Amino acid sequence: MNAQQDPVEIVEVAPRDGFQAVEQFIPTHIKISVVEALIKAKYRRLEVGAFVSPKAIPQMADTAKIHAVLATKDSSSPVRLSALVPNAIGGQKALDAGVSDLVFVLSASESHNHSNVRRTVAESQGELEKIVAAGRQVDGFQLRVNIATVFDCPYEGRTPEKAVLDIIEHTLEMDIPVEFGLCDTTGRGFPDHVAALCGGLIDQHKSETMIGWAFHGHDTYGLGIANALSAYNAGIRIFDAAAAGLGGCPFAPGASGNTASEDLVFTFENMGIST
Ligand code: COA
Ligand code: ZN
């Protein structure tokens, strides 16, 4: 690798994927100070909390409050703060709270989608349509669609590529700029599979100007960095990662933390890929 490689963007997801995996409630002021410390450490995109049912994930209940406080803080350079939304109610709650950078989540596998958001994939797509309709009315609306279980589902095993492709095609019909997050929710993806799926999807949508691609990896089998490099070589330039490798979906049994953002930064920077 030489110093002329395309740079990457790292999205720090510890304040969402990381915190949601912590059972004991983290006081709001501590969550805010962690986000501030991450911003101070020069992260420029952070996923902060989720507008989800407080019964499903009590840890995320203070998301609106956190965004309200962070919105009052000045930063020397622009910082993007997004939040995860699982349905139209969550999307509306986020927009009402002034959060316009949304990460909608649905799964490529029916069983995981049901266990995570209690909907069929088609029902989740209906929720996304409502969010997009509401988002179009809002200045600065930005959409990430996180497709969970793109490689592997904890209940169904290996995910067929067609299931991922169908979600992408359906989303593109909405005719709105979108960044797709290809999520290895269980951390059971491995480098060849990551290269094949990411490379294939990017190739099939080469002429499409409205798409960005991101890779969201977990480190269950210690393959988080190898998978990220594989995704990079396949053309992905946006990576989710969590400080200290915190994280994990409470509805994906056996999954462990996210790829650690400091490991990813270390690897990319040493390979001449600026972050
Ligand atoms: N935020 C806050 N409250 C919500 C909500 C949201 N996004 N979505 C639904 N609710 C409330 C409803 O208002 C309703 O309240 P009520 O009981 O007071 O009437 C209640 O939750 C049930 O609504 P329903 O649409 O039937 O939700 P559900 O019980 O089928 O749960 C989800 C669906 C998506 C809300 C829930 O499964 C969830 O939040 N999952 C979290 C997924 C997640 O974050 N996973 C990890 C990250 S990938
Ligand atoms: Zn995750």
mmCIF file of C-alpha atoms in Angstrom, residues 24-175:
data_model
loop_
_atom_site.group_PDB
_atom_site.id
_atom_site.type_symbol
_atom_site.label_atom_id
_atom_site.label_comp_id
_atom_site.label_asym_id
_atom_site.label_seq_id
_atom_site.Cartn_x
_atom_site.Cartn_y
_atom_site.Cartn_z
ATOM 1 C CA GLN A 24 -26.712 -0.723 33.693
ATOM 2 C CA PHE A 25 -28.065 2.735 32.843
ATOM 3 C CA ILE A 26 -25.239 5.147 32.061
ATOM 4 C CA PRO A 27 -26.145 8.569 33.496
ATOM 5 C CA THR A 28 -26.924 11.134 30.804
ATOM 6 C CA HIS A 29 -24.130 13.518 31.800
ATOM 7 C CA ILE A 30 -21.591 10.689 31.466
ATOM 8 C CA LYS A 31 -22.866 9.775 28.008
ATOM 9 C CA ILE A 32 -22.523 13.443 27.018
ATOM 10 C CA SER A 33 -18.988 13.672 28.380
ATOM 11 C CA VAL A 34 -17.978 10.537 26.454
ATOM 12 C CA VAL A 35 -19.315 12.051 23.227
ATOM 13 C CA GLU A 36 -17.453 15.285 23.970
ATOM 14 C CA ALA A 37 -14.242 13.357 24.589
ATOM 15 C CA LEU A 38 -14.656 11.510 21.288
ATOM 16 C CA ILE A 39 -15.200 14.813 19.470
ATOM 17 C CA LYS A 40 -12.089 16.156 21.186
ATOM 18 C CA ALA A 41 -10.249 13.059 19.891
ATOM 19 C CA LYS A 42 -11.219 14.338 16.397
ATOM 20 C CA TYR A 43 -14.061 12.004 15.464
ATOM 21 C CA ARG A 44 -16.194 13.983 13.045
ATOM 22 C CA ARG A 45 -19.139 11.637 12.597
ATOM 23 C CA LEU A 46 -20.753 10.004 15.596
ATOM 24 C CA GLU A 47 -23.891 7.928 15.994
ATOM 25 C CA VAL A 48 -25.399 9.068 19.252
ATOM 26 C CA GLY A 49 -28.239 7.071 20.734
ATOM 27 C CA ALA A 50 -31.391 5.682 19.233
ATOM 28 C CA PHE A 51 -35.020 6.734 19.146
ATOM 29 C CA VAL A 52 -36.236 3.264 20.057
ATOM 30 C CA SER A 53 -38.826 1.997 22.461
ATOM 31 C CA PRO A 54 -37.528 2.603 26.010
ATOM 32 C CA LYS A 55 -39.078 -0.768 26.880
ATOM 33 C CA ALA A 56 -36.938 -2.501 24.229
ATOM 34 C CA ILE A 57 -33.692 -0.692 25.140
ATOM 35 C CA PRO A 58 -33.932 1.406 28.331
ATOM 36 C CA GLN A 59 -30.332 2.587 27.868
ATOM 37 C CA MET A 60 -31.381 4.736 24.874
ATOM 38 C CA ALA A 61 -34.218 6.539 26.672
ATOM 39 C CA ASP A 62 -32.275 9.810 27.066
ATOM 40 C CA THR A 63 -31.299 10.216 23.394
ATOM 41 C CA ALA A 64 -33.347 13.397 22.783
ATOM 42 C CA LYS A 65 -31.880 14.989 25.911
ATOM 43 C CA ILE A 66 -28.312 14.159 24.839
ATOM 44 C CA HIS A 67 -28.799 15.658 21.385
ATOM 45 C CA ALA A 68 -30.408 18.773 22.887
ATOM 46 C CA VAL A 69 -27.378 19.377 25.115
ATOM 47 C CA LEU A 70 -24.835 18.608 22.372
ATOM 48 C CA ALA A 71 -26.602 20.985 19.964
ATOM 49 C CA THR A 72 -25.788 23.863 22.298
ATOM 50 C CA LYS A 73 -22.036 23.156 22.207
ATOM 51 C CA ASP A 74 -19.726 24.890 19.784
ATOM 52 C CA SER A 75 -17.154 22.918 17.901
ATOM 53 C CA SER A 76 -14.187 24.255 15.990
ATOM 54 C CA SER A 77 -14.954 22.014 13.017
ATOM 55 C CA PRO A 78 -18.253 20.583 11.821
ATOM 56 C CA VAL A 79 -19.385 17.396 13.510
ATOM 57 C CA ARG A 80 -22.202 15.151 12.274
ATOM 58 C CA LEU A 81 -24.276 13.592 15.010
ATOM 59 C CA SER A 82 -26.736 10.952 13.855
ATOM 60 C CA ALA A 83 -29.180 8.731 15.686
ATOM 61 C CA LEU A 84 -30.637 5.323 14.963
ATOM 62 C CA VAL A 85 -34.365 4.915 14.298
ATOM 63 C CA PRO A 86 -36.171 1.561 13.973
ATOM 64 C CA ASN A 87 -39.602 2.731 12.803
ATOM 65 C CA ALA A 88 -41.652 5.748 11.736
ATOM 66 C CA ILE A 89 -42.473 6.724 15.331
ATOM 67 C CA GLY A 90 -38.754 6.833 16.105
ATOM 68 C CA GLY A 91 -38.060 8.772 12.905
ATOM 69 C CA GLN A 92 -40.653 11.383 13.847
ATOM 70 C CA LYS A 93 -39.356 11.604 17.413
ATOM 71 C CA ALA A 94 -35.857 12.215 16.061
ATOM 72 C CA LEU A 95 -36.979 14.919 13.627
ATOM 73 C CA ASP A 96 -39.067 16.561 16.390
ATOM 74 C CA ALA A 97 -35.935 16.570 18.570
ATOM 75 C CA GLY A 98 -34.042 18.391 15.812
ATOM 76 C CA VAL A 99 -32.033 15.359 14.725
ATOM 77 C CA SER A 100 -32.049 15.202 10.927
ATOM 78 C CA ASP A 101 -29.151 12.795 10.367
ATOM 79 C CA LEU A 102 -30.954 9.465 10.656
ATOM 80 C CA VAL A 103 -29.812 5.869 10.612
ATOM 81 C CA PHE A 104 -32.751 3.617 9.804
ATOM 82 C CA VAL A 105 -32.221 -0.041 10.647
ATOM 83 C CA LEU A 106 -33.780 -3.109 9.131
ATOM 84 C CA SER A 107 -32.416 -6.607 8.639
ATOM 85 C CA ALA A 108 -31.863 -8.612 5.502
ATOM 86 C CA SER A 109 -33.194 -11.684 7.308
ATOM 87 C CA GLU A 110 -36.813 -11.970 8.409
ATOM 88 C CA SER A 111 -36.020 -13.679 11.738
ATOM 89 C CA HIS A 112 -33.551 -11.060 12.893
ATOM 90 C CA ASN A 113 -35.808 -8.234 11.727
ATOM 91 C CA HIS A 114 -38.626 -9.740 13.727
ATOM 92 C CA SER A 115 -36.524 -10.213 16.837
ATOM 93 C CA ASN A 116 -35.023 -6.709 16.543
ATOM 94 C CA VAL A 117 -37.972 -4.540 15.486
ATOM 95 C CA ARG A 118 -40.946 -6.948 15.538
ATOM 96 C CA ARG A 119 -41.805 -6.388 11.919
ATOM 97 C CA THR A 120 -41.501 -8.202 8.625
ATOM 98 C CA VAL A 121 -38.922 -6.782 6.253
ATOM 99 C CA ALA A 122 -41.769 -5.461 4.073
ATOM 100 C CA GLU A 123 -43.328 -3.730 7.096
ATOM 101 C CA SER A 124 -39.972 -2.139 7.925
ATOM 102 C CA GLN A 125 -39.740 -0.883 4.342
ATOM 103 C CA GLY A 126 -43.149 0.738 4.854
ATOM 104 C CA GLU A 127 -41.779 2.467 7.972
ATOM 105 C CA LEU A 128 -38.819 3.730 5.955
ATOM 106 C CA GLU A 129 -41.146 5.185 3.318
ATOM 107 C CA LYS A 130 -42.913 7.188 6.039
ATOM 108 C CA ILE A 131 -39.590 8.438 7.416
ATOM 109 C CA VAL A 132 -38.444 9.507 3.957
ATOM 110 C CA ALA A 133 -41.741 11.347 3.380
ATOM 111 C CA ALA A 134 -41.297 13.222 6.667
ATOM 112 C CA GLY A 135 -37.569 13.775 6.094
ATOM 113 C CA ARG A 136 -38.099 15.402 2.691
ATOM 114 C CA GLN A 137 -39.779 18.304 4.519
ATOM 115 C CA VAL A 138 -36.771 18.853 6.778
ATOM 116 C CA ASP A 139 -33.680 20.934 5.977
ATOM 117 C CA GLY A 140 -30.471 18.965 6.274
ATOM 118 C CA PHE A 141 -32.180 15.566 6.246
ATOM 119 C CA GLN A 142 -29.581 12.845 5.721
ATOM 120 C CA LEU A 143 -30.339 9.163 5.465
ATOM 121 C CA ARG A 144 -28.285 6.106 6.278
ATOM 122 C CA VAL A 145 -30.040 2.760 5.835
ATOM 123 C CA ASN A 146 -28.319 0.166 7.975
ATOM 124 C CA ILE A 147 -28.984 -3.288 6.588
ATOM 125 C CA ALA A 148 -28.345 -5.681 9.461
ATOM 126 C CA THR A 149 -27.353 -9.341 9.062
ATOM 127 C CA VAL A 150 -26.109 -8.870 5.460
ATOM 128 C CA PHE A 151 -23.658 -11.759 5.806
ATOM 129 C CA ASP A 152 -25.143 -13.920 8.495
ATOM 130 C CA CYS A 153 -28.260 -14.139 10.638
ATOM 131 C CA PRO A 154 -28.068 -15.618 14.133
ATOM 132 C CA TYR A 155 -31.255 -17.600 13.387
ATOM 133 C CA GLU A 156 -31.083 -18.366 9.641
ATOM 134 C CA GLY A 157 -27.350 -18.671 8.941
ATOM 135 C CA ARG A 158 -25.773 -17.269 5.787
ATOM 136 C CA THR A 159 -27.851 -14.491 4.218
ATOM 137 C CA PRO A 160 -28.635 -14.776 0.494
ATOM 138 C CA GLU A 161 -27.265 -11.808 -1.466
ATOM 139 C CA LYS A 162 -30.663 -11.356 -3.099
ATOM 140 C CA ALA A 163 -32.233 -10.399 0.249
ATOM 141 C CA VAL A 164 -29.723 -7.535 0.580
ATOM 142 C CA LEU A 165 -30.132 -6.508 -3.042
ATOM 143 C CA ASP A 166 -33.935 -6.385 -2.754
ATOM 144 C CA ILE A 167 -33.696 -3.933 0.153
ATOM 145 C CA ILE A 168 -31.235 -1.758 -1.771
ATOM 146 C CA GLU A 169 -33.425 -1.710 -4.892
ATOM 147 C CA HIS A 170 -36.564 -0.926 -2.912
ATOM 148 C CA THR A 171 -34.804 1.936 -1.125
ATOM 149 C CA LEU A 172 -33.443 3.388 -4.370
ATOM 150 C CA GLU A 173 -36.995 3.587 -5.719
ATOM 151 C CA MET A 174 -37.578 6.313 -3.119
ATOM 152 C CA ASP A 175 -35.233 8.504 -5.155
#
